[in-house]
Short mmCIF file of C-alpha atoms and ligand atoms in Angstrom, two decimals:
data_model
loop_
_atom_site.label_atom_id
_atom_site.label_comp_id
_atom_site.label_asym_id
_atom_site.label_seq_id
_atom_site.Cartn_x
_atom_site.Cartn_y
_atom_site.Cartn_z
CA MET Z 924 13.33 -16.25 -1.43
CA ASN Z 925 13.18 -12.78 0.14
CA ASP Z 926 12.15 -12.35 3.77
CA PHE Z 927 8.45 -11.60 4.07
CA ASN Z 928 5.77 -10.77 6.60
CA PHE Z 929 2.45 -12.35 5.64
CA TYR Z 930 -0.63 -11.46 7.67
CA SER Z 931 -4.09 -12.67 6.74
CA PRO Z 932 -6.30 -12.40 9.81
CA THR Z 933 -9.66 -12.74 8.04
CA ARG Z 934 -12.13 -15.50 8.97
CA PHE Z 935 -13.62 -16.89 5.75
CA VAL Z 936 -17.09 -18.40 5.92
CA PHE Z 937 -17.44 -19.96 2.49
CA GLY Z 938 -20.22 -21.86 0.78
CA ARG Z 939 -23.88 -22.15 -0.11
CA GLY Z 940 -26.09 -20.15 2.23
CA ALA Z 941 -23.13 -18.53 3.99
CA CYS Z 942 -24.86 -15.17 3.79
CA ASP Z 943 -27.63 -16.44 6.08
CA ARG Z 944 -24.96 -17.09 8.70
CA THR Z 945 -23.77 -13.47 8.73
CA GLY Z 946 -25.58 -12.66 12.02
CA GLU Z 947 -24.23 -15.60 14.01
CA THR Z 948 -20.73 -15.07 12.62
CA LEU Z 949 -20.70 -11.39 13.55
CA ALA Z 950 -22.26 -12.06 16.95
CA ALA Z 951 -19.33 -14.39 17.64
CA GLN Z 952 -17.08 -11.35 17.14
CA GLY Z 953 -18.91 -9.69 20.02
CA TRP Z 954 -20.43 -6.98 17.80
CA LYS Z 955 -23.82 -5.60 18.87
CA ARG Z 956 -24.41 -2.63 16.53
CA VAL Z 957 -23.20 -2.38 12.94
CA LEU Z 958 -23.43 -0.07 9.94
CA VAL Z 959 -24.44 -2.03 6.84
CA VAL Z 960 -23.09 -0.51 3.60
CA TYR Z 961 -24.27 -1.47 0.11
CA GLY Z 962 -24.24 -0.34 -3.51
CA GLN Z 963 -26.68 0.95 -6.09
CA GLY Z 964 -29.37 -1.67 -5.76
CA SER Z 965 -28.22 -5.11 -6.90
CA VAL Z 966 -28.33 -6.50 -3.36
CA VAL Z 967 -31.83 -5.09 -2.91
CA ARG Z 968 -33.05 -6.65 -6.17
CA THR Z 969 -31.45 -10.03 -5.50
CA GLY Z 970 -32.73 -10.22 -1.92
CA THR Z 971 -29.20 -10.53 -0.51
CA LEU Z 972 -29.55 -7.42 1.66
CA GLU Z 973 -32.80 -8.71 3.12
CA ARG Z 974 -31.18 -12.05 3.95
CA VAL Z 975 -28.23 -10.36 5.65
CA LEU Z 976 -30.46 -8.00 7.66
CA SER Z 977 -32.72 -10.87 8.75
CA SER Z 978 -29.76 -12.86 9.95
CA LEU Z 979 -28.50 -9.82 11.90
CA ASP Z 980 -31.96 -9.46 13.47
CA ALA Z 981 -32.02 -13.14 14.38
CA ALA Z 982 -28.63 -12.78 16.06
CA GLY Z 983 -29.75 -9.67 17.98
CA ILE Z 984 -27.37 -7.30 16.16
CA ALA Z 985 -28.76 -3.78 15.74
CA HIS Z 986 -28.06 -2.12 12.40
CA ALA Z 987 -28.09 1.17 10.54
CA GLU Z 988 -27.85 1.26 6.75
CA LEU Z 989 -26.02 3.28 4.11
CA GLY Z 990 -26.78 2.49 0.46
CA GLY Z 991 -25.83 4.07 -2.85
CA VAL Z 992 -22.11 3.27 -3.15
CA ARG Z 993 -21.18 3.65 -6.81
CA PRO Z 994 -18.45 1.71 -8.66
CA ASN Z 995 -15.16 3.63 -8.23
CA PRO Z 996 -16.54 4.81 -4.88
CA GLU Z 997 -16.37 8.45 -3.91
CA VAL Z 998 -15.20 10.10 -0.72
CA ALA Z 999 -18.38 12.15 -0.15
CA LEU Z 1000 -20.38 9.02 0.71
CA VAL Z 1001 -17.53 7.86 2.94
CA ARG Z 1002 -17.84 11.10 4.91
CA GLU Z 1003 -21.59 10.53 5.23
CA GLY Z 1004 -20.94 7.01 6.48
CA ILE Z 1005 -18.45 8.24 9.07
CA ALA Z 1006 -21.04 10.66 10.47
CA GLU Z 1007 -23.68 7.93 10.56
CA ALA Z 1008 -21.35 5.36 12.16
CA ARG Z 1009 -20.45 7.89 14.86
CA SER Z 1010 -24.01 8.93 15.59
CA GLU Z 1011 -25.11 5.28 15.77
CA SER Z 1012 -22.05 4.31 17.86
CA VAL Z 1013 -21.50 1.16 15.84
CA ASP Z 1014 -18.99 -1.56 16.75
CA ALA Z 1015 -18.19 -2.48 13.15
CA VAL Z 1016 -18.93 -1.74 9.49
CA VAL Z 1017 -20.45 -4.49 7.31
CA ALA Z 1018 -20.13 -4.28 3.55
CA VAL Z 1019 -22.63 -6.16 1.37
CA GLY Z 1020 -21.27 -5.94 -2.16
CA GLY Z 1021 -18.05 -5.82 -4.15
CA GLY Z 1022 -14.79 -3.92 -3.94
CA SER Z 1023 -16.45 -0.53 -4.13
CA VAL Z 1024 -18.72 -1.24 -1.18
CA ILE Z 1025 -16.01 -2.98 0.84
CA ASP Z 1026 -13.59 -0.12 0.23
CA THR Z 1027 -16.24 2.39 1.30
CA ALA Z 1028 -16.76 0.36 4.48
CA LYS Z 1029 -12.99 0.26 5.08
CA ALA Z 1030 -12.66 4.01 4.57
CA ILE Z 1031 -15.54 4.65 6.98
CA ALA Z 1032 -13.84 2.35 9.47
CA LEU Z 1033 -10.58 4.32 9.17
CA GLY Z 1034 -12.38 7.66 9.41
CA VAL Z 1035 -14.52 7.07 12.51
CA PRO Z 1036 -11.70 7.29 15.10
CA TYR Z 1037 -9.89 10.10 13.22
CA GLU Z 1038 -10.80 13.68 14.09
CA ASP Z 1039 -9.80 15.27 10.76
CA ASP Z 1040 -10.88 14.58 7.17
CA VAL Z 1041 -10.57 10.96 6.05
CA TRP Z 1042 -9.08 12.05 2.70
CA ASP Z 1043 -5.90 12.86 4.66
CA PHE Z 1044 -5.10 9.13 4.61
CA PHE Z 1045 -5.54 8.90 0.83
CA CYS Z 1046 -3.42 11.93 0.00
CA LYS Z 1047 -0.79 10.69 2.49
CA ARG Z 1048 -1.18 13.69 4.78
CA ALA Z 1049 -1.80 11.31 7.70
CA THR Z 1050 -1.25 7.65 8.60
CA ALA Z 1051 -4.07 5.66 10.12
CA THR Z 1052 -3.36 4.15 13.52
CA ARG Z 1053 -6.82 2.87 14.46
CA ALA Z 1054 -9.95 1.64 12.70
CA LEU Z 1055 -13.27 0.00 13.41
CA PRO Z 1056 -13.41 -3.66 12.37
CA VAL Z 1057 -14.95 -4.51 8.99
CA ALA Z 1058 -16.85 -7.52 7.68
CA ALA Z 1059 -17.58 -8.19 4.03
CA VAL Z 1060 -20.45 -10.14 2.49
CA LEU Z 1061 -18.94 -10.56 -0.96
CA THR Z 1062 -21.15 -10.41 -4.06
CA ILE Z 1063 -18.50 -10.19 -6.81
CA PRO Z 1064 -15.11 -11.89 -6.96
CA ALA Z 1065 -12.71 -9.31 -8.34
CA SER Z 1066 -10.97 -6.81 -6.09
CA GLY Z 1067 -9.89 -9.23 -3.37
CA SER Z 1068 -10.82 -6.45 -0.94
CA GLU Z 1069 -12.51 -9.05 1.29
CA ALA Z 1070 -9.03 -9.95 2.58
CA SER Z 1071 -6.66 -7.31 1.23
CA ASP Z 1072 -4.86 -4.55 3.10
CA SER Z 1073 -5.94 -2.07 0.51
CA CYS Z 1074 -8.72 0.52 0.19
CA VAL Z 1075 -9.18 2.59 -2.98
CA ILE Z 1076 -11.34 5.73 -3.02
CA SER Z 1077 -12.00 8.41 -5.64
CA ASN Z 1078 -12.22 12.14 -5.06
CA ASP Z 1079 -14.22 13.71 -7.88
CA GLU Z 1080 -13.45 17.25 -6.81
CA LEU Z 1081 -9.71 16.62 -7.16
CA GLY Z 1082 -10.07 14.16 -10.08
CA MET Z 1083 -8.06 11.56 -8.14
CA LYS Z 1084 -8.33 7.91 -7.21
CA CYS Z 1085 -5.99 6.87 -4.40
CA GLY Z 1086 -5.29 3.83 -2.28
CA VAL Z 1087 -4.32 3.31 1.33
CA ASN Z 1088 -2.49 0.14 2.30
CA THR Z 1089 -2.48 -0.87 5.96
CA ASP Z 1090 -3.19 -4.06 7.87
CA LEU Z 1091 -5.99 -2.10 9.57
CA ASN Z 1092 -7.86 -2.55 6.28
CA ARG Z 1093 -7.93 -6.33 6.45
CA PRO Z 1094 -11.52 -7.41 7.15
CA ALA Z 1095 -12.11 -9.47 10.28
CA VAL Z 1096 -14.72 -11.60 8.51
CA ALA Z 1097 -15.51 -12.43 4.89
CA ILE Z 1098 -18.80 -14.15 4.12
CA MET Z 1099 -18.38 -15.83 0.76
CA ASP Z 1100 -21.44 -17.42 -0.83
CA PRO Z 1101 -20.74 -18.23 -4.50
CA GLU Z 1102 -24.48 -18.44 -5.25
CA LEU Z 1103 -24.70 -14.67 -4.68
CA THR Z 1104 -22.60 -14.20 -7.82
CA PHE Z 1105 -25.03 -16.01 -10.17
CA THR Z 1106 -26.72 -12.66 -10.91
CA LEU Z 1107 -23.58 -10.84 -12.04
CA PRO Z 1108 -23.70 -9.21 -15.48
CA ALA Z 1109 -21.24 -10.93 -17.86
CA TYR Z 1110 -19.17 -7.74 -18.18
CA GLN Z 1111 -18.68 -7.50 -14.41
CA THR Z 1112 -17.82 -11.20 -14.20
CA ALA Z 1113 -15.20 -10.70 -16.92
CA ALA Z 1114 -13.77 -7.53 -15.38
CA GLY Z 1115 -13.53 -9.33 -12.04
CA ILE Z 1116 -11.62 -12.24 -13.58
CA THR Z 1117 -9.24 -9.80 -15.27
CA ASP Z 1118 -8.67 -7.97 -11.99
CA MET Z 1119 -7.89 -11.11 -9.97
CA ILE Z 1120 -5.46 -12.37 -12.62
CA SER Z 1121 -3.85 -8.93 -12.60
CA HIS Z 1122 -3.39 -9.07 -8.82
CA VAL Z 1123 -1.37 -12.26 -9.24
CA MET Z 1124 0.62 -10.86 -12.15
CA GLU Z 1125 1.51 -7.63 -10.34
CA ARG Z 1126 3.24 -9.82 -7.75
CA PHE Z 1127 4.68 -12.37 -10.17
CA PHE Z 1128 6.37 -9.59 -12.11
CA SER Z 1129 7.87 -7.84 -9.09
CA GLY Z 1130 11.36 -7.98 -10.60
CA GLN Z 1131 12.60 -10.30 -7.86
CA PRO Z 1132 14.06 -13.74 -8.61
CA SER Z 1133 11.87 -16.81 -8.93
CA VAL Z 1134 10.39 -18.41 -5.78
CA PRO Z 1135 9.09 -21.78 -6.98
CA VAL Z 1136 6.53 -22.32 -4.18
CA THR Z 1137 5.01 -18.89 -4.80
CA ASP Z 1138 5.35 -19.11 -8.58
CA TYR Z 1139 3.40 -22.38 -8.67
CA ILE Z 1140 0.69 -20.95 -6.40
CA ALA Z 1141 0.51 -17.86 -8.61
CA CYS Z 1142 0.37 -19.70 -11.93
CA GLY Z 1143 -2.06 -22.24 -10.44
CA LEU Z 1144 -4.40 -19.41 -9.42
CA ILE Z 1145 -4.27 -17.92 -12.91
CA ARG Z 1146 -4.91 -21.30 -14.51
CA ALA Z 1147 -7.85 -21.94 -12.16
CA ALA Z 1148 -9.36 -18.58 -13.10
CA MET Z 1149 -8.82 -19.21 -16.81
CA GLU Z 1150 -10.37 -22.65 -16.53
CA ALA Z 1151 -13.48 -21.41 -14.68
CA ALA Z 1152 -13.96 -18.29 -16.82
CA PRO Z 1153 -15.50 -19.83 -19.95
CA ARG Z 1154 -17.68 -22.04 -17.76
CA VAL Z 1155 -19.34 -19.10 -15.99
CA MET Z 1156 -19.66 -17.15 -19.24
CA GLU Z 1157 -21.48 -20.17 -20.68
CA ASP Z 1158 -23.51 -20.96 -17.55
CA PRO Z 1159 -23.68 -18.16 -14.96
CA ARG Z 1160 -25.14 -20.67 -12.46
CA ASP Z 1161 -22.22 -23.11 -12.58
CA TYR Z 1162 -21.64 -23.32 -8.83
CA ASP Z 1163 -18.23 -24.95 -8.85
CA ALA Z 1164 -16.83 -22.52 -11.40
CA ARG Z 1165 -18.29 -19.55 -9.49
CA ALA Z 1166 -16.85 -20.94 -6.24
CA SER Z 1167 -13.45 -21.45 -7.81
CA LEU Z 1168 -13.39 -17.85 -9.05
CA MET Z 1169 -14.48 -16.55 -5.68
CA TRP Z 1170 -11.62 -18.25 -3.88
CA VAL Z 1171 -9.07 -17.37 -6.57
CA GLY Z 1172 -10.09 -13.72 -6.19
CA THR Z 1173 -9.30 -13.83 -2.48
CA LEU Z 1174 -6.01 -15.73 -2.70
CA ALA Z 1175 -4.90 -13.51 -5.57
CA HIS Z 1176 -4.84 -10.48 -3.32
CA ASN Z 1177 -4.47 -11.48 0.34
CA GLY Z 1178 -0.68 -11.59 -0.02
CA LEU Z 1179 -0.21 -15.36 -0.43
CA ALA Z 1180 0.64 -15.06 -4.11
CA GLY Z 1181 3.55 -12.72 -3.39
CA CYS Z 1182 5.37 -14.33 -0.45
CA GLY Z 1183 9.11 -14.09 -1.01
CA LEU Z 1184 8.71 -12.09 -4.22
CA ASN Z 1185 8.36 -8.82 -2.39
CA VAL Z 1186 10.89 -6.13 -3.02
CA PRO Z 1187 12.90 -5.91 0.24
CA GLY Z 1188 11.39 -3.22 2.44
CA ALA Z 1189 8.53 -2.52 0.04
CA ARG Z 1190 5.16 -3.86 -1.10
CA ASP Z 1191 4.92 -7.21 -2.79
CA GLY Z 1192 4.65 -6.58 -6.48
CA ASP Z 1193 5.24 -3.88 -9.04
CA TRP Z 1194 1.75 -2.32 -9.20
CA THR Z 1195 2.52 -0.03 -12.13
CA CYS Z 1196 -0.43 -1.39 -14.14
CA HIS Z 1197 -2.77 -0.74 -11.22
CA GLY Z 1198 -1.41 2.78 -10.93
CA MET Z 1199 -1.89 3.39 -14.64
CA GLU Z 1200 -5.40 1.92 -14.55
CA HIS Z 1201 -6.47 3.96 -11.54
CA GLU Z 1202 -5.73 7.08 -13.61
CA LEU Z 1203 -8.13 5.83 -16.29
CA SER Z 1204 -10.97 5.26 -13.83
CA ALA Z 1205 -10.19 8.57 -12.09
CA LEU Z 1206 -10.45 10.38 -15.45
CA ASP Z 1207 -13.70 8.66 -16.37
CA THR Z 1208 -15.47 7.11 -13.38
CA SER Z 1209 -17.63 4.96 -15.66
CA ILE Z 1210 -14.56 2.88 -16.59
CA THR Z 1211 -14.56 -0.48 -14.80
CA HIS Z 1212 -11.24 -1.22 -13.10
CA GLY Z 1213 -10.83 -4.71 -14.60
CA ALA Z 1214 -11.62 -3.47 -18.10
CA GLY Z 1215 -8.91 -0.83 -17.81
CA LEU Z 1216 -6.44 -3.48 -16.64
CA ALA Z 1217 -7.30 -5.71 -19.62
CA VAL Z 1218 -5.88 -2.97 -21.85
CA VAL Z 1219 -3.03 -1.66 -19.71
CA PHE Z 1220 -1.48 -4.96 -18.59
CA PRO Z 1221 -0.63 -6.46 -22.00
CA ALA Z 1222 0.66 -3.06 -23.17
CA TRP Z 1223 2.93 -2.82 -20.10
CA MET Z 1224 4.12 -6.40 -20.63
CA ARG Z 1225 5.14 -5.75 -24.24
CA TYR Z 1226 7.06 -2.68 -23.11
CA VAL Z 1227 8.99 -4.18 -20.18
CA TRP Z 1228 9.41 -7.93 -20.69
CA GLY Z 1229 12.98 -7.58 -21.93
CA GLU Z 1230 14.08 -6.41 -18.45
CA HIS Z 1231 13.65 -9.93 -17.05
CA PRO Z 1232 12.87 -12.31 -19.92
CA GLU Z 1233 13.28 -15.32 -17.64
CA ARG Z 1234 10.20 -14.32 -15.60
CA PHE Z 1235 8.13 -14.08 -18.74
CA LEU Z 1236 9.43 -17.43 -19.98
CA THR Z 1237 8.37 -19.06 -16.69
CA PHE Z 1238 4.97 -17.37 -17.00
CA ALA Z 1239 4.59 -18.50 -20.63
CA GLU Z 1240 5.39 -22.08 -19.76
CA GLU Z 1241 3.49 -22.43 -16.48
CA VAL Z 1242 0.33 -20.61 -17.55
CA PHE Z 1243 0.11 -21.33 -21.28
CA GLY Z 1244 2.46 -24.27 -21.83
CA ILE Z 1245 4.44 -22.16 -24.32
CA GLU Z 1246 8.16 -22.87 -24.58
CA PRO Z 1247 10.71 -21.34 -26.94
CA VAL Z 1248 11.39 -23.50 -29.97
CA ASP Z 1249 14.63 -25.41 -29.73
CA PRO Z 1250 16.40 -26.12 -33.03
CA GLU Z 1251 18.10 -29.12 -31.40
CA VAL Z 1252 14.78 -30.76 -30.59
CA ASP Z 1253 11.97 -29.19 -32.64
CA ASP Z 1254 11.37 -29.86 -36.30
CA LEU Z 1255 11.97 -26.47 -37.92
CA SER Z 1256 11.81 -27.61 -41.53
CA GLY Z 1257 9.95 -25.05 -43.57
CA ILE Z 1258 11.35 -22.17 -41.53
CA ASP Z 1259 14.26 -20.85 -43.56
CA GLU Z 1260 15.72 -18.24 -41.24
CA ASP Z 1261 18.04 -19.21 -38.41
CA ILE Z 1262 16.29 -19.01 -35.07
CA THR Z 1263 18.60 -17.69 -32.39
CA PRO Z 1264 17.83 -18.51 -28.74
CA GLU Z 1265 17.01 -14.80 -28.21
CA ARG Z 1266 14.57 -14.80 -31.09
CA ALA Z 1267 12.97 -18.04 -29.88
CA ALA Z 1268 12.55 -16.57 -26.39
CA ALA Z 1269 11.04 -13.36 -27.74
CA ASP Z 1270 8.58 -15.32 -29.87
CA ALA Z 1271 7.50 -17.41 -26.87
CA VAL Z 1272 7.02 -14.35 -24.65
CA GLU Z 1273 5.08 -12.48 -27.31
CA ALA Z 1274 2.90 -15.51 -27.96
CA ALA Z 1275 2.08 -15.73 -24.24
CA ILE Z 1276 1.20 -12.03 -24.02
CA ASP Z 1277 -0.99 -12.37 -27.12
CA GLU Z 1278 -2.76 -15.38 -25.59
CA LEU Z 1279 -3.38 -13.51 -22.36
CA GLN Z 1280 -4.82 -10.52 -24.21
CA ASP Z 1281 -6.93 -12.75 -26.47
CA PHE Z 1282 -8.29 -14.46 -23.36
CA PHE Z 1283 -9.38 -11.13 -21.84
CA VAL Z 1284 -10.95 -10.12 -25.15
CA SER Z 1285 -12.72 -13.50 -25.42
CA LEU Z 1286 -14.50 -12.64 -22.15
CA GLY Z 1287 -15.72 -9.33 -23.57
CA MET Z 1288 -12.99 -7.07 -22.26
CA PRO Z 1289 -11.60 -4.25 -24.45
CA ARG Z 1290 -8.33 -4.52 -26.36
CA THR Z 1291 -7.68 -0.78 -26.77
CA LEU Z 1292 -8.02 2.43 -24.78
CA GLY Z 1293 -10.14 3.74 -27.65
CA GLU Z 1294 -12.82 1.19 -26.74
CA LEU Z 1295 -12.89 2.81 -23.28
CA GLY Z 1296 -13.32 6.26 -24.83
CA ILE Z 1297 -9.76 7.38 -24.07
CA THR Z 1298 -7.99 9.39 -26.77
CA GLU Z 1299 -4.44 10.64 -27.28
CA GLY Z 1300 -5.57 14.04 -25.98
CA ASP Z 1301 -6.29 12.48 -22.56
CA ILE Z 1302 -2.79 11.15 -21.99
CA ASP Z 1303 -1.34 14.36 -20.52
CA ARG Z 1304 -4.04 14.33 -17.85
CA LEU Z 1305 -3.42 10.67 -17.09
CA LEU Z 1306 0.27 11.43 -16.63
CA GLU Z 1307 -0.45 14.40 -14.36
CA GLY Z 1308 -2.40 12.09 -12.06
CA LEU Z 1309 0.27 9.41 -12.22
CA LYS Z 1310 2.89 11.96 -11.22
CA VAL Z 1311 0.91 12.77 -8.07
CA THR Z 1312 0.11 9.16 -7.11
CA ARG Z 1313 3.34 7.42 -8.23
CA GLY Z 1314 5.95 10.16 -8.66
CA GLU Z 1315 8.30 10.68 -11.60
CA ARG Z 1316 9.88 7.22 -11.43
CA PHE Z 1317 8.04 4.06 -10.42
CA GLY Z 1318 7.93 0.29 -10.80
CA THR Z 1319 10.13 -2.53 -9.59
CA PHE Z 1320 10.11 -4.97 -12.51
CA ALA Z 1321 11.32 -2.06 -14.61
CA THR Z 1322 11.86 1.46 -13.37
CA LEU Z 1323 9.72 3.64 -15.59
CA THR Z 1324 9.44 7.36 -16.12
CA LEU Z 1325 6.35 9.32 -17.04
CA GLU Z 1326 7.56 9.26 -20.66
CA ASP Z 1327 7.63 5.46 -20.52
CA ALA Z 1328 4.07 5.55 -19.20
CA ARG Z 1329 3.15 7.83 -22.13
CA ALA Z 1330 4.62 5.30 -24.54
CA ILE Z 1331 2.64 2.47 -22.91
CA TYR Z 1332 -0.65 4.39 -22.99
CA THR Z 1333 0.04 5.44 -26.59
CA SER Z 1334 0.77 1.85 -27.66
CA ALA Z 1335 -2.67 0.86 -26.32
CA LEU Z 1336 -4.73 3.59 -28.00
O1 NZQ Y 829 -23.86 -1.16 -7.09
P1 NZQ Y 829 -24.60 -2.43 -7.31
O2 NZQ Y 829 -26.01 -2.20 -7.73
O3 NZQ Y 829 -24.48 -3.37 -6.15
O4 NZQ Y 829 -23.95 -3.17 -8.61
C1 NZQ Y 829 -22.60 -3.60 -8.67
C2 NZQ Y 829 -21.74 -2.66 -9.53
O5 NZQ Y 829 -22.50 -2.03 -10.51
C3 NZQ Y 829 -22.55 -4.88 -9.46
N1 NZQ Y 829 -22.71 -6.09 -8.66
C4 NZQ Y 829 -21.95 -6.49 -7.62
N2 NZQ Y 829 -22.35 -7.69 -7.19
C5 NZQ Y 829 -23.41 -8.05 -7.96
C6 NZQ Y 829 -23.65 -7.03 -8.89
N3 NZQ Y 829 -24.64 -7.09 -9.81
C7 NZQ Y 829 -25.41 -8.20 -9.80
N4 NZQ Y 829 -25.22 -9.25 -8.94
C8 NZQ Y 829 -24.23 -9.20 -8.02
N5 NZQ Y 829 -24.02 -10.25 -7.21
O6 NZQ Y 829 -21.25 -4.92 -10.02
C9 NZQ Y 829 -20.80 -3.61 -10.25
C10 NZQ Y 829 -19.35 -3.48 -9.83
O7 NZQ Y 829 -19.22 -3.52 -8.42
P2 NZQ Y 829 -17.84 -3.07 -7.76
O8 NZQ Y 829 -17.97 -3.25 -6.28
O9 NZQ Y 829 -17.45 -1.74 -8.28
O10 NZQ Y 829 -16.82 -4.15 -8.36
P3 NZQ Y 829 -15.41 -4.63 -7.92
O11 NZQ Y 829 -15.50 -5.66 -6.86
O12 NZQ Y 829 -14.72 -4.98 -9.17
O13 NZQ Y 829 -14.71 -3.37 -7.22
C11 NZQ Y 829 -14.06 -2.39 -7.98
C12 NZQ Y 829 -13.44 -1.35 -7.09
O14 NZQ Y 829 -12.45 -1.95 -6.23
C13 NZQ Y 829 -11.20 -1.26 -6.40
C14 NZQ Y 829 -11.27 -0.78 -7.82
O15 NZQ Y 829 -10.33 0.21 -8.10
C15 NZQ Y 829 -12.70 -0.29 -7.91
O16 NZQ Y 829 -12.84 0.98 -7.32
N6 NZQ Y 829 -10.10 -2.14 -6.03
C16 NZQ Y 829 -9.96 -2.42 -4.73
C17 NZQ Y 829 -8.92 -3.22 -4.26
C18 NZQ Y 829 -8.76 -3.52 -2.84
N7 NZQ Y 829 -9.48 -2.83 -1.97
O17 NZQ Y 829 -7.96 -4.38 -2.47
C19 NZQ Y 829 -7.91 -3.75 -5.18
C20 NZQ Y 829 -8.26 -3.65 -6.60
O18 NZQ Y 829 -7.07 -3.63 -7.35
C21 NZQ Y 829 -9.09 -2.49 -6.99
O19 NZQ Y 829 -8.30 -1.33 -7.23
ZN1 ZN Y 830 -7.19 -4.58 -9.07
#
């Protein structure tokens, strides 16, 4: 087990009606004025925003509002939010929504005490040293942003989507009411499930040796998500399944699922698939992050698994119960060719990757880049972006070059 430094300072208020306790929870933080950030209308239509604002009023917390955050949130609205937060002298920024809204709130919080342009943090021209505190009222389990150290913002002018990782980004409070997720469109539910499973897998496949305690947490989280997924697709109001997904989404990305698997001196996890997906949603901002991952992750797995087959064999067994056939034990009559241990291992790994991909597709996620509107002619632009955000060589499970990334994108077309 590698040395690690796990920090998860967020207070989680979880359960039915939690959103009505936003005011009292934030008042206990000592906050008196907040900027409430939300998306393109779902929280208005569902009444969630009204409930949050009423609870702030009841707790005597003054508030300004900033709506209109789009999925794959853009830096222009962040800049607007920074100006508003400054002019209102707020103590904290409160996101009511999903990853896009929470990341906008985080970026505003980083930008308020910084005298230059907030994009400096995203293009690595500057490192944040201070931020306003953030609270999140979560409406979609997916990004894990309600507890993560990460904030991902797009810049349409530059055609980029970049992340900043710092403990300053970890929200002080996450209000998690699973009933708020009953109204999610099936596609968003599915993309969210894909994203949370991907957050676990990025860490599981870090290239570092097995850590049983973390491996069992990781595979348990994936199994819990896979067990709840068909239930919410069948019945969007299944409270226990929605609650399970909500908590999986948080634990998948607050760092717990990577303890001891981190590359010494670096982030926990490989994160190549996230990097490759962020280029897709930077190229076409209508692409949903989880849907991009549903295509990229299996393609990456097929390309790299041979680097550490033992990790994939553990994954196959713990998540899918798939083990390599063993000629000493299994009845192989009817199979005329000799099965070598290598061949048996490869078959087991490939079967597990196929099952994972079939699971994503069963939820309504795409199998190919073509289904997302990406063609071979787009790949050069994807690689240009990847070169800026990841460099010429990247990845810890396998060190890849841009030509490897081209091969992975091409295999998924
Ligand atoms: O904008 P509104 O009208 O609110 O609609 C949203 C949006 O269209 C809708 N929605 C959310 N909650 C709803 C709802 N509709 C009905 N009922 C509800 N309860 O869902 C759509 C998607 O929302 P979004 O916030 O974009 O989803 P998600 O949470 O998946 O966030 C995606 C963003 O997070 C980034 C992604 O790259 C992407 O930009 N990520 C952030 C991470 C982090 N900060 O740690 C890590 C992730 O890997 C990811 O990169
Ligand atoms: Zn993600």
